[in-house]
mmCIF file of C-alpha atoms and ligand atoms in Angstrom:
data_model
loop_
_atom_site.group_PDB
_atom_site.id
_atom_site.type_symbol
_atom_site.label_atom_id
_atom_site.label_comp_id
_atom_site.label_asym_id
_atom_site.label_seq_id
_atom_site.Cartn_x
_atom_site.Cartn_y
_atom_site.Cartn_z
ATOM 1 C CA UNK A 1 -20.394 -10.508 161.949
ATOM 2 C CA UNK A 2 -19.033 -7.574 163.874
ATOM 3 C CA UNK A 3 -16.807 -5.330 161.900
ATOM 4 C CA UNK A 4 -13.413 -5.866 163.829
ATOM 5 C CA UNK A 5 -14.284 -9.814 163.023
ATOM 6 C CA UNK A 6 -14.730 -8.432 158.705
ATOM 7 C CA UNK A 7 -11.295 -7.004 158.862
ATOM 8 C CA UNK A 8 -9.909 -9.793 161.114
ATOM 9 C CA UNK A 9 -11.542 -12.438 158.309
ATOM 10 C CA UNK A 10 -9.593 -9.855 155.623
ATOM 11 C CA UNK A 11 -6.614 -9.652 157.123
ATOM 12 C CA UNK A 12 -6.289 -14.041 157.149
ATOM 13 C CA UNK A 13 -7.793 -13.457 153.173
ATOM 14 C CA UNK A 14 -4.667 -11.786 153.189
ATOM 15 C CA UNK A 15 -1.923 -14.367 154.449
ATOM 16 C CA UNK A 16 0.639 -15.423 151.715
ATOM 17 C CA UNK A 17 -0.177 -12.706 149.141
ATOM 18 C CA UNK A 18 -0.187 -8.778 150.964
ATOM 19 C CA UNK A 19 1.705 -8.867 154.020
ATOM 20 C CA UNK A 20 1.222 -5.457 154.006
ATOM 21 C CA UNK A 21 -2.616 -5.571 154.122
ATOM 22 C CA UNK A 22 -2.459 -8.012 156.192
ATOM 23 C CA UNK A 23 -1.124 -6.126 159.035
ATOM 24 C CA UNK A 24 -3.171 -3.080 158.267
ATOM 25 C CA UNK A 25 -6.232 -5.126 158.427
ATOM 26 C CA UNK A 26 -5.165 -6.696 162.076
ATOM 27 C CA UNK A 27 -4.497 -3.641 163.133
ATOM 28 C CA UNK A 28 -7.971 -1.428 162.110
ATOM 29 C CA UNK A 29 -9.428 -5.153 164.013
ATOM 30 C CA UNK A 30 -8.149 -3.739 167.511
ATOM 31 C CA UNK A 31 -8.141 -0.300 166.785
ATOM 32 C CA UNK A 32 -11.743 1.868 167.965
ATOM 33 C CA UNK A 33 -10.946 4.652 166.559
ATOM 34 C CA UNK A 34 -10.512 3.404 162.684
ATOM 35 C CA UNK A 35 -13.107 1.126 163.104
ATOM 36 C CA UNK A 36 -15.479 3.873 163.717
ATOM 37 C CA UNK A 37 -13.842 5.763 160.548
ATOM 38 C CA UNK A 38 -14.858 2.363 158.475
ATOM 39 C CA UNK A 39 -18.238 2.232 159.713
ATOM 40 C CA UNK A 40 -18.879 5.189 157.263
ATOM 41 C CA UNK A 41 -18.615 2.679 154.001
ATOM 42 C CA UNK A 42 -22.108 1.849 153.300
ATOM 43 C CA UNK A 43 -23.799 -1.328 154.480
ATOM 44 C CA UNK A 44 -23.830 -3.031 150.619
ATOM 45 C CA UNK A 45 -19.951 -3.085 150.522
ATOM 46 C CA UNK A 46 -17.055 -4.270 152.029
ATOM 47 C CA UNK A 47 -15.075 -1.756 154.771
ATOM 48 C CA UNK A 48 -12.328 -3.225 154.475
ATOM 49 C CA UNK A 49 -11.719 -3.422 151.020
ATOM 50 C CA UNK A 50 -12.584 -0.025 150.722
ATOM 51 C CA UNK A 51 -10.575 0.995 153.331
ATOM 52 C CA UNK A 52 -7.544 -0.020 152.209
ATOM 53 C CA UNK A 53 -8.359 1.095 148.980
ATOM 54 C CA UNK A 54 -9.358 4.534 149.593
ATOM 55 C CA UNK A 55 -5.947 5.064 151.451
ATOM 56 C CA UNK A 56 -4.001 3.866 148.767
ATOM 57 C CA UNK A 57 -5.699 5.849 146.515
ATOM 58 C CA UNK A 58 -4.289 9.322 148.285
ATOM 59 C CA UNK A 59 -1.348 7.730 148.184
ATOM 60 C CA UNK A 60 -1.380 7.480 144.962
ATOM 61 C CA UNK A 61 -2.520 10.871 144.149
ATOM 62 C CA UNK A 62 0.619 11.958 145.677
ATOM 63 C CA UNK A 63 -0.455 12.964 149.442
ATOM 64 C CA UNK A 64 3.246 12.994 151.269
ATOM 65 C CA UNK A 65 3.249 11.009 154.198
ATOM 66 C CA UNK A 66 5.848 8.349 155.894
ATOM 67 C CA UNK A 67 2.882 5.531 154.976
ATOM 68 C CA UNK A 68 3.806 6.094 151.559
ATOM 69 C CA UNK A 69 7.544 4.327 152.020
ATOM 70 C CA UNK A 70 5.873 1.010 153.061
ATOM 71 C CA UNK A 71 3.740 0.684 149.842
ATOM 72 C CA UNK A 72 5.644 -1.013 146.749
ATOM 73 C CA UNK A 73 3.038 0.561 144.586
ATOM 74 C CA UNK A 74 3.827 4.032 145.358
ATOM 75 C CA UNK A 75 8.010 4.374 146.610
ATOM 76 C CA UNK A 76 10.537 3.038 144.741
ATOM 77 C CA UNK A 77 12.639 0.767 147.857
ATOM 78 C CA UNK A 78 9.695 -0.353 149.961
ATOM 79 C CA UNK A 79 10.368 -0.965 153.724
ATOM 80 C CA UNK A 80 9.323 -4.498 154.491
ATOM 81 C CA UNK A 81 6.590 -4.951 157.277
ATOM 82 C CA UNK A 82 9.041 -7.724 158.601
ATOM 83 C CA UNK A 83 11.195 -4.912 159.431
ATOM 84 C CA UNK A 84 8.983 -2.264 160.772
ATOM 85 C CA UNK A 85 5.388 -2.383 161.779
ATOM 86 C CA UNK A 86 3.078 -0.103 159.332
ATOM 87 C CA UNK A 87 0.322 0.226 161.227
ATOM 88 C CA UNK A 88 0.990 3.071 163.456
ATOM 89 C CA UNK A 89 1.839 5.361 160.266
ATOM 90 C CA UNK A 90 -1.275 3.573 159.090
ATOM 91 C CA UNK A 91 -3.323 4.883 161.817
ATOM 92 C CA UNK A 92 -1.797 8.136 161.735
ATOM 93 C CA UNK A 93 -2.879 9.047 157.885
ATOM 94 C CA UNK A 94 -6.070 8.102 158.323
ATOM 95 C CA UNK A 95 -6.753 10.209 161.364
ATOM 96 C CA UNK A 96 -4.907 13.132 159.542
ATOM 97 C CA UNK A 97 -6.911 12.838 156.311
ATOM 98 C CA UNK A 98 -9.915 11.798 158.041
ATOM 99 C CA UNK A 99 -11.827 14.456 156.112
ATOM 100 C CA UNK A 100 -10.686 13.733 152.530
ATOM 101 C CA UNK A 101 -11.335 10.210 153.093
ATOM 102 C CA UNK A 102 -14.589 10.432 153.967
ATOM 103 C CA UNK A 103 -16.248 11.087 151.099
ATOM 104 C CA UNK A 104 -14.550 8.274 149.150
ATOM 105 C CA UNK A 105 -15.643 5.880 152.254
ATOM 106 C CA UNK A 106 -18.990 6.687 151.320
ATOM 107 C CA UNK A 107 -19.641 7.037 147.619
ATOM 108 C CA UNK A 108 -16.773 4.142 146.109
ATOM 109 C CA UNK A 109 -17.301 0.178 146.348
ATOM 110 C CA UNK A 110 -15.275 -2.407 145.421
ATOM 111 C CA UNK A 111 -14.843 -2.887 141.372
ATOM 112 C CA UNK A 112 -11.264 -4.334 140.968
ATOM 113 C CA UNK A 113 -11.511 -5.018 137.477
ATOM 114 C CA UNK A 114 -8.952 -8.200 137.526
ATOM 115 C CA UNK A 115 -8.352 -7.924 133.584
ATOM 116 C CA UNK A 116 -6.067 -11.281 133.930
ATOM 117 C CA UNK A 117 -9.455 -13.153 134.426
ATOM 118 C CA UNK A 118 -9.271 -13.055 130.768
ATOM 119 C CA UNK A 119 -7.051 -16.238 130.594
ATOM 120 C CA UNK A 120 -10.338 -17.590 131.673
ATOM 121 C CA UNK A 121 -12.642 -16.473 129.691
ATOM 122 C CA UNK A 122 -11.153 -16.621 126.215
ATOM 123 C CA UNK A 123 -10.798 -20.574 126.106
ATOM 124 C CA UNK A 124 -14.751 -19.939 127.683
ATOM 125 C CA UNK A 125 -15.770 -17.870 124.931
ATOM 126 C CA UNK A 126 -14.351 -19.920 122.276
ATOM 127 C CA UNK A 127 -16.033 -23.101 123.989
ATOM 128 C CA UNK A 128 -19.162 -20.774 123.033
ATOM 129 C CA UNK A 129 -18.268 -19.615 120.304
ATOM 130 C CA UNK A 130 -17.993 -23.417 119.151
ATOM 131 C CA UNK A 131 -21.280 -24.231 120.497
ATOM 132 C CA UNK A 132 -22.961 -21.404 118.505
ATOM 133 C CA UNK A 133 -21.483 -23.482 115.021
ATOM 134 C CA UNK A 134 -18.655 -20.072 114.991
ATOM 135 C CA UNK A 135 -21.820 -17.286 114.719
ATOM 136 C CA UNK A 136 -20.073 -14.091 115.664
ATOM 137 C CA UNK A 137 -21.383 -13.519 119.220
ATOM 138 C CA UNK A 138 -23.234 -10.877 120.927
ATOM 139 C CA UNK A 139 -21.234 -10.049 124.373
ATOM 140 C CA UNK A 140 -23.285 -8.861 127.681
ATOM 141 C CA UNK A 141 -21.054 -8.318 130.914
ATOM 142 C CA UNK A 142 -22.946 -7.864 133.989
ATOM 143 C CA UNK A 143 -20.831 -6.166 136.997
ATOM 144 C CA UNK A 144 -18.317 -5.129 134.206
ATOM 145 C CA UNK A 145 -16.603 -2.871 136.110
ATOM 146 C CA UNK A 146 -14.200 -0.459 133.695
ATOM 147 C CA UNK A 147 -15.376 -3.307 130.984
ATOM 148 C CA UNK A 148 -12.081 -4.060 130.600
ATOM 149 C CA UNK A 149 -12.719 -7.777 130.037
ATOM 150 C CA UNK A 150 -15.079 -7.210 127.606
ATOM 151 C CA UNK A 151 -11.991 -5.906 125.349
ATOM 152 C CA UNK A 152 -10.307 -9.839 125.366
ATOM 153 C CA UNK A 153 -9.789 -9.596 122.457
ATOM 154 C CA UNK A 154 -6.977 -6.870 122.092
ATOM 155 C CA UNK A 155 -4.559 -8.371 124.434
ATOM 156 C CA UNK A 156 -2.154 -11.389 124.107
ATOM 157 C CA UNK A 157 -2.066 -14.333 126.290
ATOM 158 C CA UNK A 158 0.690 -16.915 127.014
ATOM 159 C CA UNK A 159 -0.443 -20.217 128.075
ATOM 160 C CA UNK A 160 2.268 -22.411 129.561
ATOM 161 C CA UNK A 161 4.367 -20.409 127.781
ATOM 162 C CA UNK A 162 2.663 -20.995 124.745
ATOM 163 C CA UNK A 163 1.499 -17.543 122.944
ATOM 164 C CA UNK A 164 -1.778 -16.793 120.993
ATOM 165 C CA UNK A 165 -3.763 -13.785 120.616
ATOM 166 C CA UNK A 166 -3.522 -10.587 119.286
ATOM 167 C CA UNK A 167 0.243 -10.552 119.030
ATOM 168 C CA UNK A 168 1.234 -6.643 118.686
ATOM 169 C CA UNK A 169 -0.681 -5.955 121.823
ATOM 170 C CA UNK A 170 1.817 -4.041 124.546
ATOM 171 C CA UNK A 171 -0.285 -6.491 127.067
ATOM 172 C CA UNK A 172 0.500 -10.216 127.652
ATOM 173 C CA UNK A 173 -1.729 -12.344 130.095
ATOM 174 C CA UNK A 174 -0.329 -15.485 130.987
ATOM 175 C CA UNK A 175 -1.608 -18.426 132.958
ATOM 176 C CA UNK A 176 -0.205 -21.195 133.905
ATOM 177 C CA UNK A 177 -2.859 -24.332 132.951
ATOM 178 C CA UNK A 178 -3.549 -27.083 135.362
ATOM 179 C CA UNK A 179 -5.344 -30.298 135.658
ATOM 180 C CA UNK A 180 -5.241 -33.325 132.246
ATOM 181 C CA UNK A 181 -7.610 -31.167 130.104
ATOM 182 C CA UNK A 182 -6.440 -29.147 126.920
ATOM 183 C CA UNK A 183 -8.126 -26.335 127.354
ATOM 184 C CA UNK A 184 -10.064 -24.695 124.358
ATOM 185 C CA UNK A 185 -7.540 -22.013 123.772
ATOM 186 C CA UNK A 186 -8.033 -20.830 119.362
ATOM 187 C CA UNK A 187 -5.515 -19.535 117.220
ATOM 188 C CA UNK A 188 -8.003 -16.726 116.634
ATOM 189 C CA UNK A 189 -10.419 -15.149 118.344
ATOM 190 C CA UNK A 190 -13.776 -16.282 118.202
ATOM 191 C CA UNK A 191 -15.881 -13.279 116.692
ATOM 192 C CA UNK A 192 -17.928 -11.106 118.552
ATOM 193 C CA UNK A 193 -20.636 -9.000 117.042
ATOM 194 C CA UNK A 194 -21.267 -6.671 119.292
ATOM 195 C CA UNK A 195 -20.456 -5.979 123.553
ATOM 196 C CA UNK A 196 -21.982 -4.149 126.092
ATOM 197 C CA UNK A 197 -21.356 -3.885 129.747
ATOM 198 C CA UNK A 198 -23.422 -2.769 132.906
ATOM 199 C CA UNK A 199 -22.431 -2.163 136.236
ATOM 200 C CA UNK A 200 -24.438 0.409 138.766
ATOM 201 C CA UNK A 201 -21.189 2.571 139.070
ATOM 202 C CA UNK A 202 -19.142 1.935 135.633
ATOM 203 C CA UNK A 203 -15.817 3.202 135.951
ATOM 204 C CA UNK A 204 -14.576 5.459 132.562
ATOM 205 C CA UNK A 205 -10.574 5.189 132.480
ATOM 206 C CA UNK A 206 -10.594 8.316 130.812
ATOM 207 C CA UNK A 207 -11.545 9.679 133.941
ATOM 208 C CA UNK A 208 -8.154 10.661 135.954
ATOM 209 C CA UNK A 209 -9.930 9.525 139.209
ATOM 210 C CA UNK A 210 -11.628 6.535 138.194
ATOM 211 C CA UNK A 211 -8.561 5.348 136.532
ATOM 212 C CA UNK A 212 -6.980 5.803 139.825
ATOM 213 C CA UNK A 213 -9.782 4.251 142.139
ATOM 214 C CA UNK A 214 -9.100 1.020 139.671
ATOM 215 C CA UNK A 215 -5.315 0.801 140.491
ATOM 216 C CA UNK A 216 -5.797 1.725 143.816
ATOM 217 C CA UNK A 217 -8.283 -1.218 144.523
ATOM 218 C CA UNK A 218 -5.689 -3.223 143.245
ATOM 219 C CA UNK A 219 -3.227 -4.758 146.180
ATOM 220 C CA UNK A 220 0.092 -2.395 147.006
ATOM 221 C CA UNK A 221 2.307 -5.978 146.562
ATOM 222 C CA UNK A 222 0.203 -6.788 143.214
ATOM 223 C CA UNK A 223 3.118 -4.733 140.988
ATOM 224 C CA UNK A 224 2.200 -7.876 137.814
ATOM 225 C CA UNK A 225 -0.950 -6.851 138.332
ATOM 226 C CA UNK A 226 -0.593 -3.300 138.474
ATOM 227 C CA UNK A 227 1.617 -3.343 135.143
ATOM 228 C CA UNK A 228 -1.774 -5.433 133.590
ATOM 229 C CA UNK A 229 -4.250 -3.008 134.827
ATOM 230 C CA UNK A 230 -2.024 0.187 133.477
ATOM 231 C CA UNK A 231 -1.658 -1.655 129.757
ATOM 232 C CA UNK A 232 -5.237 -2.670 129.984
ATOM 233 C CA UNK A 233 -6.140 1.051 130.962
ATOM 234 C CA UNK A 234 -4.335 2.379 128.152
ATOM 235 C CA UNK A 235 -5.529 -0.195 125.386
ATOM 236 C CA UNK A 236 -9.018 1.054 126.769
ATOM 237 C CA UNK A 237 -8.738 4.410 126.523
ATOM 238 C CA UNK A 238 -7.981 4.182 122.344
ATOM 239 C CA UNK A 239 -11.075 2.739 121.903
ATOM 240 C CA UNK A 240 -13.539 2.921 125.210
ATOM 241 C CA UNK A 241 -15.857 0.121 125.990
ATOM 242 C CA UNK A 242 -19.670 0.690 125.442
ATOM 243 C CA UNK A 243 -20.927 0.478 129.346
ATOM 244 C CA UNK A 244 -24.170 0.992 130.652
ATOM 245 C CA UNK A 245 -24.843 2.345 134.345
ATOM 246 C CA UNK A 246 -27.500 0.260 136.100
ATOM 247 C CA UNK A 247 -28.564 -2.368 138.278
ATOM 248 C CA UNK A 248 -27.776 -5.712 135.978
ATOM 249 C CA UNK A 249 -30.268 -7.946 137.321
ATOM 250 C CA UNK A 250 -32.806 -4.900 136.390
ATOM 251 C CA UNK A 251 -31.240 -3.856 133.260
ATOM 252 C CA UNK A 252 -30.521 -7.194 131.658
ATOM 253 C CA UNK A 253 -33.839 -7.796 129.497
ATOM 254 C CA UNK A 254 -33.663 -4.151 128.138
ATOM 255 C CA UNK A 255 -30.012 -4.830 127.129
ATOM 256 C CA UNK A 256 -31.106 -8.528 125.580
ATOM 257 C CA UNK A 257 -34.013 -6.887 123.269
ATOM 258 C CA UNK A 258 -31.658 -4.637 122.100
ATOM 259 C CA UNK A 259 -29.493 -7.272 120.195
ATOM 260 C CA UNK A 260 -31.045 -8.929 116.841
ATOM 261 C CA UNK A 261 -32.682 -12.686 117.524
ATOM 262 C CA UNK A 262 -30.641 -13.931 114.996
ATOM 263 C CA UNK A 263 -27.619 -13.375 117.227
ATOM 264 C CA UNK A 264 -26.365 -16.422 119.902
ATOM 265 C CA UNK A 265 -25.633 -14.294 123.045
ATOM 266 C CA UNK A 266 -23.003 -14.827 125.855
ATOM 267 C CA UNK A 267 -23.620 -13.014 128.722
ATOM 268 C CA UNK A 268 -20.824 -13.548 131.175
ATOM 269 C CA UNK A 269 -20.060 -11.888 134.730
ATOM 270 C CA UNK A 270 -17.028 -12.430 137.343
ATOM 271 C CA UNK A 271 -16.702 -11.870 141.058
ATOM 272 C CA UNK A 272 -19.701 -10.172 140.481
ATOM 273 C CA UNK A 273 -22.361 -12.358 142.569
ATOM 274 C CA UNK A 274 -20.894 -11.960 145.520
ATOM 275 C CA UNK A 275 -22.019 -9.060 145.547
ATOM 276 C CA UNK A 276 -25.830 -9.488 144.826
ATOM 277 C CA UNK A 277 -28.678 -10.519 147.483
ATOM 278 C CA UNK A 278 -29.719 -14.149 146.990
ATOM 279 C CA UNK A 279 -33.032 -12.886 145.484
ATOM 280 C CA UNK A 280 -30.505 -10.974 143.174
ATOM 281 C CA UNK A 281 -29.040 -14.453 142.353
ATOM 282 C CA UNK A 282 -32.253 -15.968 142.252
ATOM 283 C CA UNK A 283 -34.343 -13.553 139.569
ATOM 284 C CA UNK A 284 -30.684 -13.148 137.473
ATOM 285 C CA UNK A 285 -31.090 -16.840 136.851
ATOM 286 C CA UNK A 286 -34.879 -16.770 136.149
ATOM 287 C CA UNK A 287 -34.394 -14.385 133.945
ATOM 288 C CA UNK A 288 -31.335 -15.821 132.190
ATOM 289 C CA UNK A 289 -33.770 -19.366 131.765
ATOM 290 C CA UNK A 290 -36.135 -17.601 130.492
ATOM 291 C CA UNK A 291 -34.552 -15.876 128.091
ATOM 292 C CA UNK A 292 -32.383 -19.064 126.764
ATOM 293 C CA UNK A 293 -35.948 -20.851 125.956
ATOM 294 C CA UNK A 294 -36.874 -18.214 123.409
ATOM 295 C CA UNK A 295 -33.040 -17.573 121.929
ATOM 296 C CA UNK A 296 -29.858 -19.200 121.678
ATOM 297 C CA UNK A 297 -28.064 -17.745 124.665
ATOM 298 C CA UNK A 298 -24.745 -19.124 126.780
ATOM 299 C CA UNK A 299 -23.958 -17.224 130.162
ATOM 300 C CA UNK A 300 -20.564 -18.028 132.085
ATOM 301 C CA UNK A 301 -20.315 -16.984 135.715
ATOM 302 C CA UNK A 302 -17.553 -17.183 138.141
ATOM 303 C CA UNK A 303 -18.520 -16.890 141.461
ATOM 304 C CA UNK A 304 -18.264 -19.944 143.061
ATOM 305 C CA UNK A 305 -14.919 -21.135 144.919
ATOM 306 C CA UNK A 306 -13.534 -23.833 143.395
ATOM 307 C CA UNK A 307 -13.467 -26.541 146.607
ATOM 308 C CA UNK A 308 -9.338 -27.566 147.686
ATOM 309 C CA UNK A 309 -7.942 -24.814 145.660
ATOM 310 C CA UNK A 310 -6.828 -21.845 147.627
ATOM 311 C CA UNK A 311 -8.582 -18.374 145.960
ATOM 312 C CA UNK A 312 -9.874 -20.772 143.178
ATOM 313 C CA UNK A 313 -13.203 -20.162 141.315
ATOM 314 C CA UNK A 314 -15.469 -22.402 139.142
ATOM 315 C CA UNK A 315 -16.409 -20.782 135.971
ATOM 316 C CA UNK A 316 -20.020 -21.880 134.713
ATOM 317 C CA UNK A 317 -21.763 -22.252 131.557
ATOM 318 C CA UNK A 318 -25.423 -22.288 131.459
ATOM 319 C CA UNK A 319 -27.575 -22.288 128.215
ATOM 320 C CA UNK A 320 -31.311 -24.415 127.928
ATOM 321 C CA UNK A 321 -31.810 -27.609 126.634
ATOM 322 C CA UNK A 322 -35.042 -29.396 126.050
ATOM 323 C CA UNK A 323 -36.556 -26.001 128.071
ATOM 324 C CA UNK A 324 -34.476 -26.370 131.549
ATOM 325 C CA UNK A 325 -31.992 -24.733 131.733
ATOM 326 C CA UNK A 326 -28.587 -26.665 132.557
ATOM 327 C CA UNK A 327 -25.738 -25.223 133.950
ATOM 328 C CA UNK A 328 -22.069 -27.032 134.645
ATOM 329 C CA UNK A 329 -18.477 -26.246 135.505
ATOM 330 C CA UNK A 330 -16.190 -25.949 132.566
ATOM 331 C CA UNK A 331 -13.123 -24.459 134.006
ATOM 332 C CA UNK A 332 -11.745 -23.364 137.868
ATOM 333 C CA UNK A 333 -9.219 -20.395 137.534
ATOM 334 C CA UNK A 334 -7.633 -18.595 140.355
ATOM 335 C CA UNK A 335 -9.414 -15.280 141.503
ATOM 336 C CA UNK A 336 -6.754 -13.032 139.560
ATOM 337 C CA UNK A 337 -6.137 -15.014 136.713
ATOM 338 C CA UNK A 338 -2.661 -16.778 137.165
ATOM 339 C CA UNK A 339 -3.984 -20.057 136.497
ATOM 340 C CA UNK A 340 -6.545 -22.298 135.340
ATOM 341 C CA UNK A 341 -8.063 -25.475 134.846
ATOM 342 C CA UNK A 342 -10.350 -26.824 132.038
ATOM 343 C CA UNK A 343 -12.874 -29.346 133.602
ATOM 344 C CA UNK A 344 -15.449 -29.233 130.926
ATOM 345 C CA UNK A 345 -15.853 -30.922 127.408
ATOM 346 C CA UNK A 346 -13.604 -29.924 124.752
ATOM 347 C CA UNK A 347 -16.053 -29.334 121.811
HETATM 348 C C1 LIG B 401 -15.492 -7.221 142.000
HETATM 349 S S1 LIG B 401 -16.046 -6.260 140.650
HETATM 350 C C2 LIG B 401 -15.722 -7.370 139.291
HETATM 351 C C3 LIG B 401 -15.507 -6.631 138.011
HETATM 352 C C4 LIG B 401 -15.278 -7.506 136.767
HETATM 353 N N1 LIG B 401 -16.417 -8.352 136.531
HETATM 354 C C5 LIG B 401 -14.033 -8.333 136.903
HETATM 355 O O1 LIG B 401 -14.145 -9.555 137.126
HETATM 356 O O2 LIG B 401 -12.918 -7.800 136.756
HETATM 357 C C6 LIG B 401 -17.821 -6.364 140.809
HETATM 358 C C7 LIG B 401 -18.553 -5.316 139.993
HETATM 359 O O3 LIG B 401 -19.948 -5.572 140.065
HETATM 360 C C8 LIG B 401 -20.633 -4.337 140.184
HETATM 361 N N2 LIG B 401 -21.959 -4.585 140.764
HETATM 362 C C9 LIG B 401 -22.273 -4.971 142.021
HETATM 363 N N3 LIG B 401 -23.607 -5.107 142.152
HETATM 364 C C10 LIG B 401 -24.146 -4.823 140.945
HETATM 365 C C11 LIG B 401 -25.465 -4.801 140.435
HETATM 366 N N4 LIG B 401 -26.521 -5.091 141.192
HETATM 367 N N5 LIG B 401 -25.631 -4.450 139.149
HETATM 368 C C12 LIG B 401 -24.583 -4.109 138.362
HETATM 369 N N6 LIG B 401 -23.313 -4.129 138.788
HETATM 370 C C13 LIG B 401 -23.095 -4.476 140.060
HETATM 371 C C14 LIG B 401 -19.721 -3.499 141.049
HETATM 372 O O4 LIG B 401 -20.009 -2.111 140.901
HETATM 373 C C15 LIG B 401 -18.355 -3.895 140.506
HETATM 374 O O5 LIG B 401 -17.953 -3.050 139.456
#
């Protein structure tokens, strides 16, 4: 695929939800110039994600320009792209800060670290936690990002309107839920030994700039999801979480022998896939089966879109039984979180 055609297939990714990317993304399409500045994100990640993402990020540092007035994430009355075109002010940043951006084109990838994907995950880790007879589990996150889904467990959530969770959290994730099945949402959390995260670049939100690279991947429009990812930052930074820098399908064994045998394990990773080779894919799950025929381990794994539902995903769970291992759908959520679906069993 050429790389006008990537930010072309972007920009209709982007239809209904950024209007502002949208345009941005049709116009670096027909535009040589930017094109060529994109061409400087490495070949293992996504130019126009990171982009986008890089510019918003000086924006958000504070760089003064006349871009800034079309992004709701950074000026206070937005102009609407319905109103005026933001792609030549666009154009003219990036040619401006051309310098500064390069280095950020080539060292940063895409980690959005979507922390409503929890409303997914905690009725998953409680079906776990059920199938493990209520052990306290061992958590592994592969592609964890900031880990900031590894910290479930000190936020609220709202389903339908219906609250559970850690009530005196300043962050509330709803979700609306879809589809005939109760989902396996507890009263309390199930209990969790001990979590770990890896991700080749982990991002520390103590870290001014990494904090900001994380808000900045998220969408100017997004402002919900901006007001998650600041709470979730803060809640974070009291208490960090543990995070490992590595390749996960490399570092996954090590990080497995380091947790007691008596311990059921759930290792879990989002949106993460997508980003591996298919021999990535391919040894993460050998290794997974093998390591579920000598222990009790669970692994979840959204990656797949859920088919009909527009920026859906299928959640996973895969464990061993009777030495193969076994893996169905249990739930479809949407990509950031805003709703989901239980399709698996209940207990
Ligand atoms: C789109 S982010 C998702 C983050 C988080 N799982 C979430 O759902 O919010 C994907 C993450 O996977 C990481 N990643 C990509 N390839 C990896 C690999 N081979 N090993 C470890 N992490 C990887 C990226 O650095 C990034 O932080």
């Amino acid at each position: 695929m050429t790389l006008a055609a990537r930010f072309d297939g972007f920009a209709d990714w982007c239809v209904g939800t950024s209007p502002l990317y949208e345009r941005l993304a049709r116009g670096v399409a027909g535009d040589a110039e930017l094109l060529g500045l994109a061409r400087v994100v490495p070949s293992d990640r996504s130019p126009p994600h990171v982009l986008l993402a890089a510019v918003h990020a000086e924006l958000l540092r504070g760089v003064s320009h006349p871009l800034s007035t079309f992004y709701p994430s950074v000026a206070d009355d937005p102009i609407l792209v319905e109103s005026e075109n933001p792609f030549p002010s666009f154009r003219s940043f990036c040619l401006e800060h051309e310098e500064r951006l390069h280095p950020i084109l080539e060292t940063r990838r895409t980690q959005t670290n979507a922390v409503r994907r929890c409303t997914a995950l905690l009725p998953a880790f409680e079906f776990v936690s059920r199938l493990a007879d209520r052990e306290p589990l061992a958590l592994i996150e592969l592609g964890a990002s900031a880990g900031l889904n590894l910290l479930f467990d000190r936020y609220d959530y709202e389903y339908n309107g219906d609250c559970v969770g850690n009530t005196d959290s300043p962050l509330c994730l709803s979700a609306a839920v879809r589809g005939d099945r109760e989902p396996p949402i507890p009263n309390q959390f199930p209990r969790i030994d001990s979590r770990i995260g890896v991700d080749l670049n982990p991002l520390d939100v103590t870290d001014l700039d990494e904090a900001r690279w994380l808000r900045a991947l998220v969408w100017p429009e997004h402002t919900n999801r901006h007001r998650n990812l600041e709470q979730a930052i803060s809640i974070a930074r009291e208490d960090p979480p543990k995070l490992r820098r590595g390749d996960a399908v490399e570092s996954f064994p090590d990080l497995l022998e380091k947790i007691p045998d008596s311990l059921p394990v759930c290792v879990f990773d989002t949106q993460l896939r997508y980003q591996l080779s298919d021999e990535q894919v391919e040894q993460l799950d050998e290794s997974l089966t093998e390591a579920g025929k000598s222990r009790e381990l669970y692994w979840l794994s959204g990656h797949r879109p859920a088919p009909e539902c527009e920026h859906g995903i299928v959640l996973e769970l895969g464990r061993v039984v009777d030495g193969n291992s076994v893996v169905e759908p249990i739930a479809a959520y949407n990509q950031h979180g805003a709703w989901i679906e239980w399709v698996g069993l209940t207990t």
